[in-house]
Each structure stands twice: as structure tokens, then as C-alpha cells.
Short mmCIF file of N, CA and C and ligand atoms in Angstrom, two decimals:
data_model
loop_
_atom_site.label_atom_id
_atom_site.label_comp_id
_atom_site.label_asym_id
_atom_site.label_seq_id
_atom_site.Cartn_x
_atom_site.Cartn_y
_atom_site.Cartn_z
N MET A 1 0.65 -1.05 0.07
CA MET A 1 0.20 0.04 0.00
C MET A 1 0.73 1.13 0.29
N GLY A 2 0.58 2.00 -0.69
CA GLY A 2 1.50 3.39 -0.93
C GLY A 2 0.91 4.45 0.35
N LEU A 3 1.59 5.59 0.24
CA LEU A 3 1.48 6.51 1.60
C LEU A 3 0.22 7.10 1.23
N LEU A 4 0.37 7.64 0.21
CA LEU A 4 -1.36 8.20 0.29
C LEU A 4 -2.51 7.93 0.35
N ARG A 5 -3.52 8.60 1.04
CA ARG A 5 -4.68 7.83 1.48
C ARG A 5 -6.16 8.19 0.20
N GLY A 6 -7.01 7.26 0.47
CA GLY A 6 -8.24 7.75 -0.43
C GLY A 6 -8.59 8.99 -0.14
N GLY A 7 -9.18 9.83 -1.22
CA GLY A 7 -9.85 11.13 -0.86
C GLY A 7 -8.70 12.09 -1.46
N ILE A 8 -9.04 12.91 -0.89
CA ILE A 8 -7.75 14.03 -1.46
C ILE A 8 -6.60 14.44 -0.38
N ASN A 9 -5.36 14.40 -0.35
CA ASN A 9 -4.15 14.38 0.28
C ASN A 9 -3.60 15.86 0.07
N GLU A 10 -3.84 16.34 1.33
CA GLU A 10 -2.85 18.07 1.21
C GLU A 10 -1.57 17.95 1.56
N VAL A 11 -0.60 17.46 0.54
CA VAL A 11 0.63 17.24 0.66
C VAL A 11 1.20 18.75 0.31
N ILE A 12 2.82 18.90 0.36
CA ILE A 12 3.43 20.05 -0.10
C ILE A 12 3.94 19.25 -1.35
N ALA A 13 3.64 19.74 -2.63
CA ALA A 13 4.17 19.01 -3.85
C ALA A 13 5.50 20.23 -3.86
N THR A 14 6.38 19.40 -4.54
CA THR A 14 7.67 19.89 -5.03
C THR A 14 8.04 19.82 -6.30
N THR A 15 8.42 20.66 -7.37
CA THR A 15 8.78 20.42 -8.55
C THR A 15 10.23 21.11 -8.97
N SER A 16 10.66 21.60 -9.48
CA SER A 16 11.94 21.72 -9.72
C SER A 16 12.39 23.31 -8.87
N PHE A 17 12.92 23.03 -7.44
CA PHE A 17 13.30 24.23 -6.97
C PHE A 17 12.05 24.92 -6.48
N ASN A 18 10.66 24.42 -6.55
CA ASN A 18 9.72 24.95 -6.21
C ASN A 18 8.80 24.14 -5.20
N ALA A 19 7.73 24.81 -4.12
CA ALA A 19 7.15 24.17 -3.38
C ALA A 19 5.81 24.59 -3.16
N ALA A 20 4.68 23.98 -3.04
CA ALA A 20 3.36 24.61 -3.06
C ALA A 20 2.24 23.64 -3.02
N PRO A 21 1.04 23.86 -1.66
CA PRO A 21 0.43 22.77 -1.19
C PRO A 21 -0.72 22.62 -2.38
N VAL A 22 -0.66 21.14 -2.46
CA VAL A 22 -1.49 20.95 -3.50
C VAL A 22 -2.43 19.67 -2.93
N GLY A 23 -3.43 19.24 -3.54
CA GLY A 23 -4.21 18.43 -3.28
C GLY A 23 -4.12 16.77 -4.21
N ILE A 24 -3.69 15.87 -3.34
CA ILE A 24 -3.38 14.95 -4.55
C ILE A 24 -4.65 14.23 -4.39
N TYR A 25 -5.66 13.76 -5.59
CA TYR A 25 -6.38 12.76 -5.26
C TYR A 25 -6.26 11.41 -5.64
N TYR A 26 -6.55 10.35 -4.49
CA TYR A 26 -6.26 9.40 -4.68
C TYR A 26 -8.01 8.40 -4.80
N ARG A 27 -8.11 7.79 -6.02
CA ARG A 27 -9.52 7.39 -6.02
C ARG A 27 -9.58 6.10 -7.27
N GLU A 28 -9.81 5.02 -6.74
CA GLU A 28 -10.09 4.03 -7.86
C GLU A 28 -8.34 3.36 -8.14
N LYS A 29 -7.84 3.59 -7.28
CA LYS A 29 -6.64 3.27 -7.51
C LYS A 29 -5.31 4.43 -8.44
N LYS A 30 -6.06 5.31 -8.50
CA LYS A 30 -5.49 6.28 -9.35
C LYS A 30 -4.94 7.63 -8.99
N TYR A 31 -4.03 8.15 -9.05
CA TYR A 31 -3.94 9.27 -8.72
C TYR A 31 -4.07 10.62 -9.67
N HIS A 32 -4.47 11.71 -9.27
CA HIS A 32 -4.21 12.96 -10.23
C HIS A 32 -4.45 14.04 -9.12
N ALA A 33 -3.73 15.33 -10.08
CA ALA A 33 -4.13 16.41 -9.25
C ALA A 33 -4.54 17.63 -10.32
N VAL A 34 -5.03 18.47 -9.82
CA VAL A 34 -5.80 19.43 -10.62
C VAL A 34 -5.16 21.27 -9.99
N LEU A 35 -4.49 21.24 -11.21
CA LEU A 35 -3.60 22.74 -10.68
C LEU A 35 -4.19 23.70 -11.58
N PHE A 36 -4.14 24.92 -10.69
CA PHE A 36 -4.33 26.16 -11.30
C PHE A 36 -3.35 26.64 -12.63
N LEU A 37 -3.99 27.15 -13.95
CA LEU A 37 -2.85 27.65 -14.67
C LEU A 37 -2.25 28.96 -14.03
N GLY A 38 -0.74 29.00 -14.35
CA GLY A 38 0.00 30.00 -13.78
C GLY A 38 0.78 30.01 -12.39
N SER A 39 0.51 29.00 -11.87
CA SER A 39 1.43 28.47 -10.95
C SER A 39 2.71 27.91 -11.26
N HIS A 40 3.49 28.38 -10.32
CA HIS A 40 4.99 27.62 -10.62
C HIS A 40 5.06 26.07 -10.77
N THR A 41 4.18 25.47 -10.07
CA THR A 41 3.70 24.12 -10.10
C THR A 41 3.63 23.19 -10.99
N ALA A 42 2.55 24.48 -12.09
CA ALA A 42 1.66 23.72 -13.15
C ALA A 42 2.63 23.90 -14.13
N GLU A 43 3.52 25.15 -14.06
CA GLU A 43 4.66 25.26 -15.40
C GLU A 43 5.48 24.30 -15.26
N ASN A 44 6.34 23.90 -14.18
CA ASN A 44 7.14 23.07 -14.07
C ASN A 44 6.70 21.36 -14.26
N ILE A 45 5.60 21.51 -13.88
CA ILE A 45 4.64 19.75 -14.17
C ILE A 45 5.21 19.56 -15.93
N ALA A 46 4.13 20.51 -16.38
CA ALA A 46 3.77 20.67 -17.59
C ALA A 46 5.45 20.37 -18.58
N ARG A 47 6.79 21.16 -18.16
CA ARG A 47 8.05 21.41 -18.42
C ARG A 47 8.53 19.76 -18.32
N ASP A 48 9.04 19.26 -16.93
CA ASP A 48 9.58 18.44 -16.69
C ASP A 48 9.10 16.84 -16.61
N GLY A 49 7.24 16.92 -16.48
CA GLY A 49 6.74 15.83 -16.16
C GLY A 49 6.96 14.98 -14.92
N TRP A 50 7.21 15.43 -13.74
CA TRP A 50 7.13 14.78 -12.16
C TRP A 50 7.24 15.74 -11.12
N MET A 51 6.64 15.09 -9.76
CA MET A 51 6.02 16.04 -9.16
C MET A 51 6.31 14.90 -7.84
N VAL A 52 6.47 15.86 -6.46
CA VAL A 52 7.20 14.92 -5.60
C VAL A 52 6.01 15.51 -4.36
N ALA A 53 5.27 14.53 -3.76
CA ALA A 53 4.51 14.86 -2.40
C ALA A 53 5.56 14.56 -1.44
N ASN A 54 5.39 15.41 -0.45
CA ASN A 54 5.84 15.56 0.97
C ASN A 54 4.96 15.76 1.71
N PHE A 55 5.35 14.59 2.83
CA PHE A 55 4.56 14.52 3.78
C PHE A 55 5.31 15.62 4.96
N ILE A 56 4.46 16.42 5.59
CA ILE A 56 5.15 17.49 6.45
C ILE A 56 3.93 17.96 7.21
N HIS A 57 4.21 18.21 8.83
CA HIS A 57 3.10 18.69 9.47
C HIS A 57 3.51 19.68 10.12
N ASP A 58 4.49 20.29 9.66
CA ASP A 58 4.77 21.72 9.95
C ASP A 58 4.25 22.82 9.76
N PRO A 59 2.66 23.49 10.18
CA PRO A 59 1.85 24.49 9.55
C PRO A 59 2.15 25.95 9.02
N VAL A 60 3.65 26.16 9.73
CA VAL A 60 4.43 27.52 9.06
C VAL A 60 4.77 27.00 7.59
N VAL A 61 5.49 25.91 7.27
CA VAL A 61 5.50 25.30 5.99
C VAL A 61 4.32 25.24 4.96
N TYR A 62 3.01 25.33 5.51
CA TYR A 62 1.96 25.27 4.38
C TYR A 62 1.69 26.82 4.11
N VAL A 63 1.53 27.79 5.12
CA VAL A 63 1.39 29.12 4.90
C VAL A 63 2.47 29.72 3.81
N LYS A 64 3.89 29.38 4.57
CA LYS A 64 4.53 29.86 3.62
C LYS A 64 5.17 29.68 2.11
N THR A 65 4.75 28.02 1.87
CA THR A 65 5.00 27.84 0.43
C THR A 65 3.81 28.00 -0.40
N ALA A 66 2.62 28.36 0.34
CA ALA A 66 1.26 28.76 -0.36
C ALA A 66 1.45 30.56 -0.73
N PHE A 67 2.53 31.12 -0.28
CA PHE A 67 2.25 32.60 -0.76
C PHE A 67 3.95 33.01 -0.92
N GLU A 68 4.94 32.16 -0.95
CA GLU A 68 6.03 32.64 -1.39
C GLU A 68 6.91 31.29 -1.78
N ASP A 69 8.34 31.83 -2.60
CA ASP A 69 9.21 30.70 -2.75
C ASP A 69 10.29 30.23 -1.64
N LEU A 70 10.36 28.94 -1.38
CA LEU A 70 11.64 28.42 -0.21
C LEU A 70 12.92 28.79 -0.67
N PRO A 71 14.21 28.89 -0.07
CA PRO A 71 15.15 28.84 -0.49
C PRO A 71 15.65 28.03 -0.73
N LYS A 72 16.80 27.43 -2.15
CA LYS A 72 17.28 25.99 -2.54
C LYS A 72 17.76 25.30 -1.50
N GLU A 73 18.54 25.99 -0.40
CA GLU A 73 18.81 24.77 0.49
C GLU A 73 18.07 23.86 1.06
N LEU A 74 16.50 24.44 1.23
CA LEU A 74 15.71 23.35 1.72
C LEU A 74 15.43 22.28 0.85
N PHE A 75 15.66 22.02 -0.49
CA PHE A 75 15.66 21.13 -1.24
C PHE A 75 16.60 20.07 -1.14
N ILE A 76 16.26 18.81 -1.10
CA ILE A 76 17.17 17.86 -1.53
C ILE A 76 16.87 17.25 -2.82
N GLU A 77 18.01 16.78 -3.66
CA GLU A 77 17.76 16.20 -5.06
C GLU A 77 17.85 14.65 -4.44
N GLU A 78 16.94 14.02 -5.33
CA GLU A 78 16.91 12.38 -5.29
C GLU A 78 16.75 12.21 -6.56
N PRO A 79 17.72 10.81 -7.00
CA PRO A 79 17.74 10.26 -8.07
C PRO A 79 16.27 9.09 -7.87
N VAL A 80 15.42 9.39 -9.26
CA VAL A 80 14.09 8.51 -9.17
C VAL A 80 14.25 8.23 -10.72
N ASN A 81 14.26 6.71 -11.11
CA ASN A 81 14.12 6.16 -12.38
C ASN A 81 15.12 7.23 -13.32
N GLY A 82 16.16 7.34 -13.43
CA GLY A 82 16.71 8.14 -14.25
C GLY A 82 16.46 9.62 -13.83
N LYS A 83 15.83 10.33 -13.29
CA LYS A 83 15.61 11.72 -13.48
C LYS A 83 15.88 11.97 -11.98
N THR A 84 16.15 13.69 -11.97
CA THR A 84 16.66 14.15 -10.42
C THR A 84 15.17 14.75 -10.45
N MET A 85 14.84 14.27 -9.09
CA MET A 85 13.75 15.02 -8.59
C MET A 85 13.95 15.73 -7.36
N HIS A 86 13.37 16.82 -6.86
CA HIS A 86 13.44 17.68 -5.74
C HIS A 86 12.30 17.36 -4.47
N ARG A 87 12.99 17.21 -3.66
CA ARG A 87 12.10 16.75 -2.41
C ARG A 87 12.33 17.83 -1.38
N LEU A 88 11.49 17.85 0.09
CA LEU A 88 11.97 18.91 0.88
C LEU A 88 12.80 18.50 1.90
N ALA A 89 13.59 19.28 2.26
CA ALA A 89 14.67 18.58 3.26
C ALA A 89 13.90 17.99 4.58
N GLY A 90 12.94 19.02 5.13
CA GLY A 90 12.10 18.68 6.27
C GLY A 90 11.00 17.60 6.21
N ALA A 91 10.97 16.68 5.43
CA ALA A 91 9.78 15.85 5.13
C ALA A 91 9.71 14.52 5.93
N ASP A 92 8.59 14.22 6.53
CA ASP A 92 8.66 13.09 6.98
C ASP A 92 8.47 11.89 6.49
N ALA A 93 8.16 12.08 4.94
CA ALA A 93 8.17 11.21 4.24
C ALA A 93 8.05 11.69 2.50
N TRP A 94 8.22 11.08 1.18
CA TRP A 94 8.04 11.80 0.23
C TRP A 94 7.39 10.69 -0.53
N ALA A 95 7.09 11.14 -1.75
CA ALA A 95 6.55 10.30 -2.65
C ALA A 95 6.48 10.75 -4.08
N ALA A 96 7.46 10.27 -5.12
CA ALA A 96 7.72 11.00 -6.48
C ALA A 96 6.71 10.21 -7.42
N PHE A 97 6.43 11.01 -8.08
CA PHE A 97 5.64 10.65 -9.39
C PHE A 97 6.29 11.05 -10.70
N THR A 98 5.58 10.35 -11.67
CA THR A 98 5.92 10.89 -12.74
C THR A 98 4.28 11.28 -13.21
N ALA A 99 4.57 12.53 -14.19
CA ALA A 99 3.21 13.37 -14.15
C ALA A 99 3.01 13.90 -15.45
N THR A 100 1.55 13.32 -16.15
CA THR A 100 1.53 13.84 -17.59
C THR A 100 -0.07 14.60 -17.50
N VAL A 101 -0.01 15.82 -18.44
CA VAL A 101 -1.02 16.58 -18.30
C VAL A 101 -2.21 15.71 -19.40
N GLU A 102 -3.42 15.49 -18.43
CA GLU A 102 -4.08 14.62 -19.31
C GLU A 102 -5.28 15.86 -20.07
N HIS A 103 -5.59 16.84 -19.37
CA HIS A 103 -6.54 17.72 -19.61
C HIS A 103 -6.59 19.16 -19.39
N ARG A 104 -7.10 19.98 -20.08
CA ARG A 104 -6.67 21.53 -20.14
C ARG A 104 -7.95 22.21 -20.04
N THR A 105 -8.28 23.13 -19.37
CA THR A 105 -9.14 24.09 -19.14
C THR A 105 -8.75 25.31 -19.48
N ALA A 106 -9.48 26.62 -19.82
CA ALA A 106 -9.23 27.99 -19.41
C ALA A 106 -8.33 28.38 -18.08
N GLU A 107 -8.80 27.78 -17.22
CA GLU A 107 -8.45 27.76 -16.07
C GLU A 107 -6.98 26.92 -15.56
N SER A 108 -7.39 25.71 -15.44
CA SER A 108 -6.53 24.80 -14.94
C SER A 108 -6.39 23.54 -15.65
N MET A 109 -5.21 23.09 -15.23
CA MET A 109 -4.96 21.26 -15.94
C MET A 109 -4.84 20.16 -15.24
N THR A 110 -5.41 18.83 -15.72
CA THR A 110 -5.66 18.02 -14.52
C THR A 110 -4.33 16.74 -15.20
N VAL A 111 -3.92 16.75 -14.07
CA VAL A 111 -2.15 15.93 -14.23
C VAL A 111 -2.71 14.72 -13.56
N ALA A 112 -2.17 13.20 -14.48
CA ALA A 112 -2.44 11.78 -13.94
C ALA A 112 -0.82 11.69 -13.16
N LEU A 113 -0.91 11.16 -12.08
CA LEU A 113 0.14 10.78 -11.46
C LEU A 113 0.52 9.16 -11.48
N VAL A 114 1.86 8.88 -11.75
CA VAL A 114 1.97 7.17 -11.49
C VAL A 114 3.22 7.50 -10.48
N PRO A 115 2.92 6.20 -9.27
CA PRO A 115 3.65 6.64 -8.32
C PRO A 115 5.44 5.71 -8.81
N GLU A 116 6.55 6.67 -8.20
CA GLU A 116 7.64 5.95 -9.00
C GLU A 116 8.31 5.20 -7.47
N LYS A 117 8.53 6.20 -6.66
CA LYS A 117 9.29 5.62 -5.50
C LYS A 117 8.66 6.55 -3.96
N GLU A 118 8.78 5.93 -3.15
CA GLU A 118 8.46 6.49 -1.69
C GLU A 118 9.27 5.73 -0.49
N ILE A 119 9.89 6.82 0.07
CA ILE A 119 10.62 6.50 1.36
C ILE A 119 9.74 7.59 2.52
N ILE A 120 9.83 6.72 3.81
CA ILE A 120 9.45 7.34 4.90
C ILE A 120 11.18 7.61 5.81
N GLU A 121 11.25 8.91 5.62
CA GLU A 121 12.36 9.38 6.42
C GLU A 121 12.41 9.44 8.15
N LYS A 122 11.59 9.54 8.45
CA LYS A 122 11.42 9.34 9.86
C LYS A 122 10.02 9.12 10.51
N VAL A 123 9.59 8.38 11.54
CA VAL A 123 8.42 8.32 12.32
C VAL A 123 7.86 8.92 12.89
N ALA A 124 7.06 9.73 13.12
CA ALA A 124 6.69 10.62 13.86
C ALA A 124 4.89 10.67 13.99
N VAL A 125 4.11 10.88 15.17
CA VAL A 125 3.00 10.66 15.42
C VAL A 125 2.57 11.99 15.67
N TYR A 126 1.32 12.21 15.09
CA TYR A 126 0.39 14.08 15.03
C TYR A 126 -0.72 13.14 15.47
N PRO A 127 -0.65 13.69 16.81
CA PRO A 127 -2.55 13.98 17.69
C PRO A 127 -3.23 15.03 16.64
N VAL A 128 -4.45 14.27 16.42
CA VAL A 128 -5.24 15.07 15.73
C VAL A 128 -5.83 16.50 16.22
N ASN A 129 -5.38 17.65 15.60
CA ASN A 129 -5.64 19.03 16.32
C ASN A 129 -6.38 19.74 15.75
N ARG A 130 -7.46 20.40 15.93
CA ARG A 130 -8.56 21.07 15.03
C ARG A 130 -7.53 22.29 14.63
N GLY A 131 -6.93 22.94 15.27
CA GLY A 131 -6.27 24.21 15.26
C GLY A 131 -5.43 24.07 14.16
N PHE A 132 -4.52 22.86 13.29
CA PHE A 132 -3.84 22.48 12.65
C PHE A 132 -4.58 22.40 11.27
N ASN A 133 -5.95 21.52 11.29
CA ASN A 133 -6.67 21.20 10.74
C ASN A 133 -7.10 22.42 9.81
N SER A 134 -7.66 23.50 10.53
CA SER A 134 -8.45 24.72 10.26
C SER A 134 -7.10 26.00 9.60
N LEU A 135 -5.85 25.69 10.36
CA LEU A 135 -4.84 26.37 9.87
C LEU A 135 -5.06 26.30 8.55
N ILE A 136 -4.91 24.94 7.73
CA ILE A 136 -5.02 24.53 6.39
C ILE A 136 -6.16 24.84 5.49
N ASP A 137 -7.20 24.82 6.42
CA ASP A 137 -8.46 25.01 5.63
C ASP A 137 -8.14 26.92 5.57
N ALA A 138 -7.89 27.30 6.65
CA ALA A 138 -7.66 29.02 6.28
C ALA A 138 -6.53 29.43 5.38
N THR A 139 -6.01 28.58 4.88
CA THR A 139 -4.88 28.89 3.76
C THR A 139 -5.35 28.93 2.29
N VAL A 140 -6.24 27.72 2.32
CA VAL A 140 -6.99 27.31 1.04
C VAL A 140 -7.64 28.57 0.56
N HIS A 141 -9.05 28.95 1.67
CA HIS A 141 -9.55 29.77 1.61
C HIS A 141 -8.33 31.45 1.19
N ALA A 142 -7.36 31.40 1.86
CA ALA A 142 -6.66 32.72 1.75
C ALA A 142 -5.86 32.84 0.65
N THR A 143 -5.61 31.72 -0.03
CA THR A 143 -4.80 31.72 -1.21
C THR A 143 -5.94 32.30 -2.66
N ARG A 144 -7.08 31.99 -2.51
CA ARG A 144 -8.15 32.50 -3.09
C ARG A 144 -8.75 34.08 -2.98
N TYR A 145 -8.74 34.41 -1.59
CA TYR A 145 -8.74 35.52 -1.07
C TYR A 145 -7.83 36.78 -1.30
N LYS A 146 -6.97 36.12 -1.40
CA LYS A 146 -5.97 36.96 -1.83
C LYS A 146 -5.84 37.80 -3.24
N VAL A 147 -6.66 37.24 -4.08
CA VAL A 147 -6.98 37.22 -5.41
C VAL A 147 -8.39 37.83 -5.63
N THR A 148 -9.55 37.46 -5.31
CA THR A 148 -10.47 37.82 -5.45
C THR A 148 -11.12 38.97 -4.35
N ARG A 149 -10.71 38.91 -3.20
CA ARG A 149 -11.02 39.71 -2.00
C ARG A 149 -12.75 39.47 -1.36
N ASP A 150 -12.95 38.27 -2.07
CA ASP A 150 -14.51 37.93 -2.00
C ASP A 150 -14.89 37.73 -0.41
N ALA A 151 -15.89 38.70 -0.19
CA ALA A 151 -16.04 38.93 1.11
C ALA A 151 -16.93 37.06 2.20
N GLU A 152 -17.42 36.21 1.15
CA GLU A 152 -17.52 35.03 1.93
C GLU A 152 -16.08 34.54 2.24
N LEU A 153 -15.45 34.40 1.26
CA LEU A 153 -14.10 33.73 1.71
C LEU A 153 -13.42 34.24 2.79
N LYS A 154 -13.48 35.39 3.41
CA LYS A 154 -13.37 36.05 4.60
C LYS A 154 -13.86 35.74 5.40
N MET A 155 -14.96 35.43 5.55
CA MET A 155 -15.92 34.88 6.82
C MET A 155 -15.24 33.25 6.96
N HIS A 156 -14.84 32.57 6.05
CA HIS A 156 -14.54 31.50 6.37
C HIS A 156 -13.19 31.80 6.62
N ILE A 157 -12.34 32.19 6.24
CA ILE A 157 -10.87 32.56 7.07
C ILE A 157 -11.18 32.70 8.17
N ASP A 158 -11.94 33.65 8.94
CA ASP A 158 -12.40 34.50 10.30
C ASP A 158 -12.55 33.04 11.13
N TYR A 159 -13.49 32.01 10.49
CA TYR A 159 -14.08 31.27 11.20
C TYR A 159 -12.97 30.45 12.02
N HIS A 160 -12.03 30.10 10.54
CA HIS A 160 -11.05 28.77 10.55
C HIS A 160 -10.07 29.46 11.90
N ALA A 161 -10.06 30.65 11.75
CA ALA A 161 -8.87 31.20 12.32
C ALA A 161 -9.13 31.41 13.93
N GLY A 162 -10.51 31.18 14.37
CA GLY A 162 -10.80 31.28 15.27
C GLY A 162 -10.71 30.06 15.93
N LEU A 163 -10.83 29.02 15.12
CA LEU A 163 -10.40 27.48 15.63
C LEU A 163 -8.70 27.28 15.99
N VAL A 164 -8.01 28.01 15.06
CA VAL A 164 -6.77 28.05 14.99
C VAL A 164 -6.20 28.43 16.63
N ARG A 165 -7.26 29.65 16.87
CA ARG A 165 -6.47 30.52 18.26
C ARG A 165 -6.89 29.31 19.39
N LYS A 166 -8.57 28.77 19.11
CA LYS A 166 -8.57 27.76 20.36
C LYS A 166 -8.01 26.96 20.39
N CYS A 167 -7.57 25.63 19.56
CA CYS A 167 -7.07 24.39 19.26
C CYS A 167 -5.74 24.42 19.05
N GLY A 168 -4.91 25.36 18.28
CA GLY A 168 -3.75 25.34 17.62
C GLY A 168 -2.74 25.42 18.86
N GLY A 169 -1.15 25.08 18.69
CA GLY A 169 -0.62 25.05 19.39
C GLY A 169 0.58 26.37 19.09
N LYS A 170 1.33 26.70 19.62
CA LYS A 170 2.46 27.59 18.90
C LYS A 170 2.69 27.98 17.96
N ARG A 171 2.92 26.97 17.03
CA ARG A 171 3.65 26.60 15.51
C ARG A 171 2.19 27.15 14.96
N GLU A 172 1.07 26.66 15.40
CA GLU A 172 -0.26 26.67 14.45
C GLU A 172 -0.18 28.77 14.78
N LEU A 173 -0.30 29.14 15.73
CA LEU A 173 -0.29 30.64 15.94
C LEU A 173 0.40 31.55 15.04
N GLU A 174 1.73 31.03 14.96
CA GLU A 174 2.68 31.58 14.40
C GLU A 174 2.19 31.57 12.76
N ALA A 175 1.78 30.46 12.11
CA ALA A 175 1.72 30.07 10.84
C ALA A 175 0.27 31.17 10.72
N LEU A 176 -0.54 31.48 11.72
CA LEU A 176 -1.39 32.01 11.42
C LEU A 176 -1.61 33.61 11.65
N SER A 177 -0.58 33.92 12.17
CA SER A 177 -0.09 35.60 12.25
C SER A 177 0.60 35.66 10.81
N MET A 178 1.50 34.76 10.40
CA MET A 178 1.89 34.74 8.74
C MET A 178 0.82 35.20 7.79
N LEU A 179 -0.21 34.17 7.90
CA LEU A 179 -0.99 34.20 7.22
C LEU A 179 -1.76 35.86 7.10
N GLU A 180 -1.86 35.84 8.61
CA GLU A 180 -2.83 37.24 8.08
C GLU A 180 -2.02 38.62 7.55
N GLY A 181 -0.68 38.36 8.04
CA GLY A 181 0.44 39.34 7.27
C GLY A 181 -0.05 39.06 5.53
N TYR A 182 0.08 37.82 5.01
CA TYR A 182 -0.15 37.83 3.67
C TYR A 182 -1.14 38.57 2.92
N ILE A 183 -2.40 38.10 3.63
CA ILE A 183 -3.63 38.61 3.18
C ILE A 183 -4.03 39.83 3.47
N GLY A 184 -3.29 40.42 4.22
CA GLY A 184 -3.76 41.97 4.96
C GLY A 184 -4.34 42.94 5.15
C1 FMN B 1 -4.14 23.23 1.17
C2 FMN B 1 -4.17 23.61 0.19
C3 FMN B 1 -4.14 22.82 -1.13
C4 FMN B 1 -4.03 23.34 -2.54
N1 FMN B 1 -4.36 22.45 -3.53
C5 FMN B 1 -3.81 23.42 -4.51
C6 FMN B 1 -4.34 22.17 -5.88
O1 FMN B 1 -4.54 21.38 -5.70
N2 FMN B 1 -4.21 22.68 -6.56
C7 FMN B 1 -3.81 24.24 -7.24
O2 FMN B 1 -3.37 24.50 -8.55
N3 FMN B 1 -3.52 24.93 -5.77
C8 FMN B 1 -3.62 24.58 -4.44
N4 FMN B 1 -3.56 25.34 -3.62
C9 FMN B 1 -3.26 26.92 -4.15
C10 FMN B 1 -1.02 26.97 -4.10
O3 FMN B 1 -0.57 26.24 -3.15
C11 FMN B 1 -0.98 28.20 -4.41
O4 FMN B 1 -1.67 28.72 -5.41
C12 FMN B 1 0.34 28.20 -4.66
O5 FMN B 1 0.74 29.79 -4.72
C13 FMN B 1 1.17 27.95 -5.70
O6 FMN B 1 2.60 28.10 -5.84
P1 FMN B 1 3.50 28.25 -6.75
O7 FMN B 1 3.13 29.41 -8.10
O8 FMN B 1 5.14 27.73 -6.75
O9 FMN B 1 3.09 27.18 -7.88
C14 FMN B 1 -3.56 24.78 -2.19
C15 FMN B 1 -3.29 25.69 -1.16
C16 FMN B 1 -3.29 24.86 -0.25
C17 FMN B 1 -3.24 25.77 1.03
#
């Protein structure tokens, strides 16, 4: 069995010296992602044909990679079936995929993913924390809100920010304050 679970897995996707949160769908034994055009992730995948899913539980990394680029020294090169792929240095585990663009619309492209290699680097246990989960949700809405300034999205962000304040640990609170800075 692979590391990804059924449904949508919110991972940090790395492509050539780039990282961003991305949802990987795993249904009926097949993997795919839907990427908005214009992102570095979409551009790199269309050019290079690979992507690595990083399993990481640091909320700050989710916020940072959603809004800006990471320095090159945070990436590690991994040889995978004759290609050099990049994964995050801090990942607990990673799964490398070859990626083929299957379908394009005006706004997005659907990418079929075929697993090539996966490694667990360190074993850690993460108790369920609503603050962490809400931080991820708030970040999803914030990436859209930054572009649209939609009032309904802001309401979702505020709701989840409340849960982060109530249930999160220090790292979630730090991530939330970064998030608030990005959406200003
Ligand atoms: C949890 C989470 C999941 C996301 N999933 C996707 C996704 O599946 N597809 C997508 O295009 N953008 C997704 N985003 C938004 C991208 O991460 C965001 O647009 C990012 O700035 C793209 O960075 P890049 O230009 O470095 O690729 C997601 C954001 C978050 C926080």
C-alpha cells in the first residue's frame, strides 16, 4: 500500500526548486491533481513531467509555500528512475510521481500521477488537532481571497482563524499570524 490515502491528500508538492501545497486525489487506485494555470507548480510539471508529494506537518511550511518561494537549500535532490527530482529537506516522508498532463481548461490542468518511489524518512505521531486542520483550511481560502477579495471567503478564513486560536499550538499561531500578514 502506498503512503497516500483515499480521497484528497493535502501535501506539499515539490517540482524543480519549487514547493506549494497541492491536493492529490487518490480514487479507484489512481492518482491525479488539478492545478491552476499560472502557478510555478503547473509550469514545472508541464515542462519536466514529475512531482514529489512531501508529507510534512509544520503549519508554517504550508502558509509559507502557499504564498512565497523557499530557498534552494531547503530542497534535496533524489534520483528517481533516471530523473533528478527535488523533495523537501524537512519531509517526514515523500512520494515521487511521474506526471502527465491529461486535460486542460482555460483555468486549470488535470495531471495524471504515477507513483515511482516513496520513502519514510522519520516516523512521527501527530495527534489530531483542529487548530492544525483549520490552519490548512484557512490557508486554502486565503490563497483565493488574496486574488478575489470575496467577502464570503473572508468569513470562512475568520471562522477557521478562531479555531486555530482555540485549538492550535505555538506553531499554528505563528502560521496564522504569517497568514494574516500575507492577506493584509
Ligand atoms: C492546502 C492547500 C491545497 C491546495 N491545493 C491546490 C491544488 O490542488 N491545485 C492548485 O492549483 N493550487 C492549490 N493550492 C494553492 C497553491 O498552493 C497556491 O496557488 C500556490 O501559490 C502555488 O504556488 P506556486 O506558484 O509556487 O506553484 C492549495 C493551497 C493550499 C493551502
